[in-house]
CSV table of C-alpha atoms in Angstrom, one decimal:
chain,number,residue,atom,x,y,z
A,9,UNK,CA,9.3,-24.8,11.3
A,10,UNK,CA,12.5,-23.3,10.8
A,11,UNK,CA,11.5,-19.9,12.0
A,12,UNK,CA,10.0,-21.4,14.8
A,13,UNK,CA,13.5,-23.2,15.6
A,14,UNK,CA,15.2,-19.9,14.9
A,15,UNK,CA,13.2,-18.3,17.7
A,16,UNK,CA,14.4,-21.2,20.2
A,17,UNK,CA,18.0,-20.1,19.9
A,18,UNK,CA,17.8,-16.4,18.5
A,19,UNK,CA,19.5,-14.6,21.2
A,20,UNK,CA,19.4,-10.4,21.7
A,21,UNK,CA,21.3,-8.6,20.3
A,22,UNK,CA,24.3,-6.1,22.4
A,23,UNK,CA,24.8,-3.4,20.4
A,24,UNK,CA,22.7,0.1,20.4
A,25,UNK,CA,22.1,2.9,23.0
A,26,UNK,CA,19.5,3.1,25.9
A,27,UNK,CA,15.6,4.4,26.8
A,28,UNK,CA,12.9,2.9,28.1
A,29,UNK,CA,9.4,4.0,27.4
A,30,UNK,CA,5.9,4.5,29.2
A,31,UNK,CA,2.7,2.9,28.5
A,32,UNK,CA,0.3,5.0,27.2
A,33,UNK,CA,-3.0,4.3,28.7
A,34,UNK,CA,-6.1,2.9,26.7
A,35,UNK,CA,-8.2,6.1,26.9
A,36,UNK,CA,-5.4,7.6,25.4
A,37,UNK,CA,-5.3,5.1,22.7
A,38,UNK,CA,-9.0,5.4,21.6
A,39,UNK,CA,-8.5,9.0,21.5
A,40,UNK,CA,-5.7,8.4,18.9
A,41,UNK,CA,-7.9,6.7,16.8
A,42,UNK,CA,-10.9,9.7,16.1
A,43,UNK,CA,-8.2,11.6,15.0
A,44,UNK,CA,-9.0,12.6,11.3
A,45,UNK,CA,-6.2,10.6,9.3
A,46,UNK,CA,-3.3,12.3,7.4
A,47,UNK,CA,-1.9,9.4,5.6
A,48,UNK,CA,-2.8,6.3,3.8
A,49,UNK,CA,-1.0,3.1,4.3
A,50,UNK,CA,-1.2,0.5,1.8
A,51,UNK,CA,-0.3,-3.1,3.4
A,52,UNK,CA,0.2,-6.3,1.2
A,53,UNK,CA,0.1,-9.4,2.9
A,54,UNK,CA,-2.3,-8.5,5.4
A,55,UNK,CA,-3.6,-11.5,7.0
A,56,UNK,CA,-0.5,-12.8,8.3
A,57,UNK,CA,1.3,-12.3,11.8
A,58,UNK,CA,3.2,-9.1,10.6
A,59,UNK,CA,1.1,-7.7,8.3
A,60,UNK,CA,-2.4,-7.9,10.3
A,61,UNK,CA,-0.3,-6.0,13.4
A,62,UNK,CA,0.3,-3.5,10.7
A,63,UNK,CA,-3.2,-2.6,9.5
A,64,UNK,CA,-4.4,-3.0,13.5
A,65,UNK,CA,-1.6,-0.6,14.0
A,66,UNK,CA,-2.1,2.0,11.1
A,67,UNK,CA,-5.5,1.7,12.8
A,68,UNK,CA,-4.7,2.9,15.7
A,69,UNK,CA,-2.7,5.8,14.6
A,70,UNK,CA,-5.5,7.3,13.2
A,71,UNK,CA,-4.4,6.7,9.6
A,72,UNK,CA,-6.6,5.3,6.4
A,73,UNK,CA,-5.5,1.6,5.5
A,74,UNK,CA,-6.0,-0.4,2.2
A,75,UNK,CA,-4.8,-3.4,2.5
A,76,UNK,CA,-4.5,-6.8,-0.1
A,77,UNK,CA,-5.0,-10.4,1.2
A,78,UNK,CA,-5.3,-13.5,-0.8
A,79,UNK,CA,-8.3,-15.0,1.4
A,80,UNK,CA,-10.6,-12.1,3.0
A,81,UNK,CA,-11.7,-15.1,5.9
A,82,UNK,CA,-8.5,-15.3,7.2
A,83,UNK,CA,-7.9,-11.3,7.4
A,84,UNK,CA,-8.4,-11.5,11.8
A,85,UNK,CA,-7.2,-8.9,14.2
A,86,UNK,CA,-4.1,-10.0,16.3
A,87,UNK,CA,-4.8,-8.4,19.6
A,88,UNK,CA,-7.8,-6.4,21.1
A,89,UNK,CA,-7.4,-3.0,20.1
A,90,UNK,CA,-8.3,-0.2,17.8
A,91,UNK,CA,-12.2,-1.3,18.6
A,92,UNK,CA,-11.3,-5.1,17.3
A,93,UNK,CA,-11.3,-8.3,19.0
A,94,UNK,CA,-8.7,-10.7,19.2
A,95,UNK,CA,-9.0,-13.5,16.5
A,96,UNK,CA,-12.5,-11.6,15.2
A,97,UNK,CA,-12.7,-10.3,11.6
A,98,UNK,CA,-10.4,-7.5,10.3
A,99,UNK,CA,-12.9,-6.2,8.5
A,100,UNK,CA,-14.2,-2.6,8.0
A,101,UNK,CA,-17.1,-1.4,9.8
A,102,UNK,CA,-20.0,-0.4,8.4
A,103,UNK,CA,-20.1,3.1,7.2
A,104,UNK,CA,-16.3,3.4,7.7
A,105,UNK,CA,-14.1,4.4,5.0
A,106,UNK,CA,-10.7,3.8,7.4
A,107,UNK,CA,-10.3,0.4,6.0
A,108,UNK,CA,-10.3,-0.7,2.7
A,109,UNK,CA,-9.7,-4.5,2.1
A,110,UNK,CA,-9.1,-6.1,-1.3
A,111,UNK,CA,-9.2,-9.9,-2.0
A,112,UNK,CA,-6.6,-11.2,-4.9
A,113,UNK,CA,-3.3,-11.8,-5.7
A,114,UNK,CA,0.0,-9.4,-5.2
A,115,UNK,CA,1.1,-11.2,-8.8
A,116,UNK,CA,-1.7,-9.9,-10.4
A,117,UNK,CA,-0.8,-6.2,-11.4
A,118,UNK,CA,-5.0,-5.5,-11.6
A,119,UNK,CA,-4.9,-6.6,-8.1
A,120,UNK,CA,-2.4,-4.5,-6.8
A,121,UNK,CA,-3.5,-1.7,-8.8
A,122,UNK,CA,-7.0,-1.8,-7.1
A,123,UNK,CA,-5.2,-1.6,-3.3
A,124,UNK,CA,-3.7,1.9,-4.4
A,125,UNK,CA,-6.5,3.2,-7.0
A,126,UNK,CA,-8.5,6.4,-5.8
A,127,UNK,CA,-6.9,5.7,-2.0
A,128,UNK,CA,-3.9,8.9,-2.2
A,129,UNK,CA,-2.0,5.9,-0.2
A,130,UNK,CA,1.1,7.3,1.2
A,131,UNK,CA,3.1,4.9,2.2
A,132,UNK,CA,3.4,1.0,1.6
A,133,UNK,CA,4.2,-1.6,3.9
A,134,UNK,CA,5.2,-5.4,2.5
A,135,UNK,CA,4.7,-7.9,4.4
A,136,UNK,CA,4.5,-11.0,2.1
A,137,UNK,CA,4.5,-14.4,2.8
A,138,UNK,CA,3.2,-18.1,2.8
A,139,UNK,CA,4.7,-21.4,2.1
A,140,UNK,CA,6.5,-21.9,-1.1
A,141,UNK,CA,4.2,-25.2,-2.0
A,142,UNK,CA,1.2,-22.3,-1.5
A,143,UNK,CA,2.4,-19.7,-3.2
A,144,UNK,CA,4.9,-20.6,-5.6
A,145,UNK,CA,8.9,-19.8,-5.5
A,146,UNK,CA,8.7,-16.3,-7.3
A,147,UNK,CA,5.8,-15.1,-5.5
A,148,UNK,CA,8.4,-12.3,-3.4
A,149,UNK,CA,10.1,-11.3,-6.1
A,150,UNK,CA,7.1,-10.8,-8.8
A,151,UNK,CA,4.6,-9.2,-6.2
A,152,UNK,CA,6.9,-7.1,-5.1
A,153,UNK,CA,8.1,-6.0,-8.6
A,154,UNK,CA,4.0,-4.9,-9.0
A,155,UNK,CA,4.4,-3.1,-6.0
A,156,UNK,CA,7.6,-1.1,-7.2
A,157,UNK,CA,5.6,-0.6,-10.5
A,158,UNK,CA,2.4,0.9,-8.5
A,159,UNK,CA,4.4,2.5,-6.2
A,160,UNK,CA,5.9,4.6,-9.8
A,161,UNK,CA,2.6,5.0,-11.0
A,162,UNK,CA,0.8,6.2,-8.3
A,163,UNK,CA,3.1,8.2,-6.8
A,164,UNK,CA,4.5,6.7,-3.8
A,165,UNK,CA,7.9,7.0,-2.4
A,166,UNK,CA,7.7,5.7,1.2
A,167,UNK,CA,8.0,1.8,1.5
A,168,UNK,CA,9.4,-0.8,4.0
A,169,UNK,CA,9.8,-4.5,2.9
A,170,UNK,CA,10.1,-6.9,5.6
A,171,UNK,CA,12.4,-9.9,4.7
A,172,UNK,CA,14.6,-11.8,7.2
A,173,UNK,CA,18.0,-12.0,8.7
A,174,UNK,CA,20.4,-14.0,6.4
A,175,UNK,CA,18.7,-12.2,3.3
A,176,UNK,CA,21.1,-10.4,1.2
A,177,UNK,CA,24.3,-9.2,2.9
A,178,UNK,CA,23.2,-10.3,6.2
A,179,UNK,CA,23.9,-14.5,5.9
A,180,UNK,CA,26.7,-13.3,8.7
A,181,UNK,CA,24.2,-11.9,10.8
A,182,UNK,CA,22.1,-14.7,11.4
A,183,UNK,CA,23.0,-18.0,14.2
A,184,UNK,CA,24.9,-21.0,12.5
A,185,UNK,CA,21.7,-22.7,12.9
A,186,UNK,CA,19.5,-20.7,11.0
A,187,UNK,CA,22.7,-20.4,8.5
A,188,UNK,CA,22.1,-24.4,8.1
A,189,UNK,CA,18.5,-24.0,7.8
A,190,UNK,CA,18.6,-21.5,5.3
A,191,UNK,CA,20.9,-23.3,3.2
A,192,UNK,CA,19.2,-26.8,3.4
A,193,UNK,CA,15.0,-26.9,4.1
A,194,UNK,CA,14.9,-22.7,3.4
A,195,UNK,CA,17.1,-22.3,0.0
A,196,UNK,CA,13.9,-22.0,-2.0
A,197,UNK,CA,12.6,-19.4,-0.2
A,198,UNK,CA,15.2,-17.7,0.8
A,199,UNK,CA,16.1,-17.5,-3.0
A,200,UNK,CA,13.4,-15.6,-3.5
A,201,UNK,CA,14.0,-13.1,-0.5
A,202,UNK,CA,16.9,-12.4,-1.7
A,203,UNK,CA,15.5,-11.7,-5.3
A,204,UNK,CA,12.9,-9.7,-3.6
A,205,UNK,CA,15.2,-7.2,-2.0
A,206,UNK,CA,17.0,-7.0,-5.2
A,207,UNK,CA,14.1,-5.8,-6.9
A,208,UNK,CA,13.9,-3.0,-4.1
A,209,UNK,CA,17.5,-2.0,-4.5
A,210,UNK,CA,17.0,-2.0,-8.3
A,211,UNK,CA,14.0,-1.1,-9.6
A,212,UNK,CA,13.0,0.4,-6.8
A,213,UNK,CA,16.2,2.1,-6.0
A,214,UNK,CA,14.5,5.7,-6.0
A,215,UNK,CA,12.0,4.9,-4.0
A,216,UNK,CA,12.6,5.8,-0.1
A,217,UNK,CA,12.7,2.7,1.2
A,218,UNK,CA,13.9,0.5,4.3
A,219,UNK,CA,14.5,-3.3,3.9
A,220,UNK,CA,13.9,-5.0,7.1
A,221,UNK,CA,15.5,-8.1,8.0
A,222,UNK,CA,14.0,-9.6,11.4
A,223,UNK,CA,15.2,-11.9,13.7
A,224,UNK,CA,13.0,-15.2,15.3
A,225,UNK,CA,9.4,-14.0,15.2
A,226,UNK,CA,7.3,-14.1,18.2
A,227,UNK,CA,3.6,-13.9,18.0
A,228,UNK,CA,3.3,-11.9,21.5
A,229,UNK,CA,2.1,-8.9,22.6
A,230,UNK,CA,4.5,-5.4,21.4
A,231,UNK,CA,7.2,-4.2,23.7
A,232,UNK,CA,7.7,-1.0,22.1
A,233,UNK,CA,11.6,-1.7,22.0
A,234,UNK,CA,13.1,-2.6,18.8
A,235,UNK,CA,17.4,-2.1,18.3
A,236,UNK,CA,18.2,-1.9,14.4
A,237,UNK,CA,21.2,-1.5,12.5
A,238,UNK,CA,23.0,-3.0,9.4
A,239,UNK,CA,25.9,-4.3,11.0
A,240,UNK,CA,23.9,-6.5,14.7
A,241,UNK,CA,23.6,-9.7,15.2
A,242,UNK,CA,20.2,-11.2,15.1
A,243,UNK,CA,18.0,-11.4,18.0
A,244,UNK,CA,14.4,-12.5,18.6
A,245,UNK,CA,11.9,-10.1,18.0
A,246,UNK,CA,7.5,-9.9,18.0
A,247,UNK,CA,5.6,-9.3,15.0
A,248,UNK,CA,3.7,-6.1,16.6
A,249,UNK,CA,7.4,-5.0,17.5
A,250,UNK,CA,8.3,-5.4,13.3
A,251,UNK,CA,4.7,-3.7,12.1
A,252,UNK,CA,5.4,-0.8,14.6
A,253,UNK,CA,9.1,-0.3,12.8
A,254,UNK,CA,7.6,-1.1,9.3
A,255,UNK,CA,5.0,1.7,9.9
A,256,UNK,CA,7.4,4.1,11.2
A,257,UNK,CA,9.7,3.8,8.0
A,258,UNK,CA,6.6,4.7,6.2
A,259,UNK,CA,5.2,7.6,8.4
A,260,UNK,CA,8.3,9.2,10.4
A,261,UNK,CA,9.1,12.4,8.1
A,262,UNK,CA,12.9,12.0,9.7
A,263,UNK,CA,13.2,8.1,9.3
A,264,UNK,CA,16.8,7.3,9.8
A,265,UNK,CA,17.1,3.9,8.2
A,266,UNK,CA,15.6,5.0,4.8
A,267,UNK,CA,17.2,3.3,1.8
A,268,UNK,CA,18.8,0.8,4.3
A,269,UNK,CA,18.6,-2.6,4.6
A,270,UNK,CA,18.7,-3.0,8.6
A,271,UNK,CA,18.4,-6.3,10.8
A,272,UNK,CA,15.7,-5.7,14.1
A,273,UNK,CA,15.1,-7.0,17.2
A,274,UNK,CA,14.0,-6.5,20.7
A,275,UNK,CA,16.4,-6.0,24.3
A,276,UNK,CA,14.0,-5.9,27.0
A,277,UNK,CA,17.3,-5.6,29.1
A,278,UNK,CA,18.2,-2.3,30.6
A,279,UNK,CA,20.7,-0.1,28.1
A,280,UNK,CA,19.2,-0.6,25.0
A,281,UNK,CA,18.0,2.0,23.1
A,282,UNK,CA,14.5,1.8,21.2
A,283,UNK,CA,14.6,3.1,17.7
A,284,UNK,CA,10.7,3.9,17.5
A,285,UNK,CA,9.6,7.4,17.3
A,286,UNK,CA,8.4,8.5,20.8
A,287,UNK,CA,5.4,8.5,20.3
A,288,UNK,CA,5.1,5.1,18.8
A,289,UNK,CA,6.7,3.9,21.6
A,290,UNK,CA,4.5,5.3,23.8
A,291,UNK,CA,1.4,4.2,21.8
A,292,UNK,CA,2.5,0.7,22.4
A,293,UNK,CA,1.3,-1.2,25.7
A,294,UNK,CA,3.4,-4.3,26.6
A,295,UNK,CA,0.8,-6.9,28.2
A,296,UNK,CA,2.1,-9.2,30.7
């Protein structure tokens, strides 16, 4: 409810330079997708808004994904695309060895273990999330700290953590009305955002990694434009536009926000800059 609010008065965000992109036809999309992958992108909280764009995603690059959800039924594609339909199963198909999908919990280190185990996964993208009454007020901080630990063990140094604006040093950042949420109906979880990004900045502080802080999230199709920087104001911003940043911070060999913690959103104004690699941008079709 209080994202939902948040997305009613989120307003864009003025700051960042200026390029619009193209969209890349669907041919050209399906022909992405035979490519023979070169990474392997592990995504933890799959089956929600952000996280499901970010396996579909993945998909669509071409790249191998292993992914962890609590409840395999509820793992559904977001959009049509990558050979999924909207709202059908996320599920791999049979034969294919591009998706991997592992049912149990990111507190359970076995769990987490078995997303990363004979995969070579390359980069991580967390996505967690879930009401507090579901999944208890330390769920953040002690899945990601199995993710950090994995992460160690296995190898990995690329991962991007999506939180929220307000999280951290970024209360300032947010409007006064999401401040008042945050400290009122939102202080448990927001307690345990902010643990979670100090796990990253600890435990995980030699990792390469980008904390990203959101503004309002829209369940709509991706724009392909996404402004980021410490220091902006918060703006409203889709979930496809998030996975599409999230993936690039685990993918881009010359990702600019790594070991940053960096508010997003989207400015489908003129003069506004898109921080996406060119050709994620011009992967993603905006659908009016």
């Amino acid at each position: 409810m209080g994202m939902a609010l948040f997305s009613v008065l989120a307003f864009l965000c003025g700051e960042a330079s200026a390029l619009r992109v193209g969209v890349t036809p669907a041919r050209l999309i399906s022909l992405r997708i035979t490519v023979s992958p070169m990474c392997s992108v592990a995504v933890f909280g799959a089956s929600g808004g952000t996280g499901s764009e970010a396996v579909l995603q993945a998909l669509e690059r071409g790249e191998e994904v292993t992914c962890l959800v609590r409840d395999r039924n509820k793992l559904v594609a977001p959009r049509t695309a990558a050979g999924f339909t909207a709202g059908a199963p996320l599920l791999p198909a049979a034969g294919s060895e591009k998706l991997t999908v592992t049912q149990g919990s990111v507190t359970a280190r076995g769990d987490v273990d078995a997303v990363f185990a004979g995969k070579d996964v390359t980069g991580v993208v967390v996505a967690l999330g879930g009401k507090t009454s579901d999944v208890g007020p330390t769920m953040l901080q002690d899945g990601t700290a199995n993710i950090v630990s994995a992460c160690k063990q296995y190898g990995v140094k690329r991962i991007s953590i999506v939180t929220t604006i307000g999280a951290g040093d970024s209360m300032d950042q947010a409007p006064w009305a999401f401040r008042l949420l945050m400290m009122t109906v939102m202080s448990s979880i927001m307690a345990d955002k902010n643990a979670q990004e100090s796990v990253i900045t600890t435990a995980g502080a030699d990792l390469e990694y980008c904390i990203v802080r959101p503004g309002g999230l829209k369940s709509e199709p991706p724009t392909g434009i996404v402004t980021a920087g410490n220091d902006q104001d918060a703006g409203a911003i889709t979930r496809a536009d998030v996975a599409a940043f999230c993936l690039d911070a685990v993918l881009e060999p010359d990702f600019q926000f790594l070991g940053q913690a960096v508010s997003i959103s989207s400015n489908m104004g003129s003069g506004f800059q898109s921080v996406l690699a060119d050709k994620t941008k011009s992967r993603m079709a905006a659908k009016k």
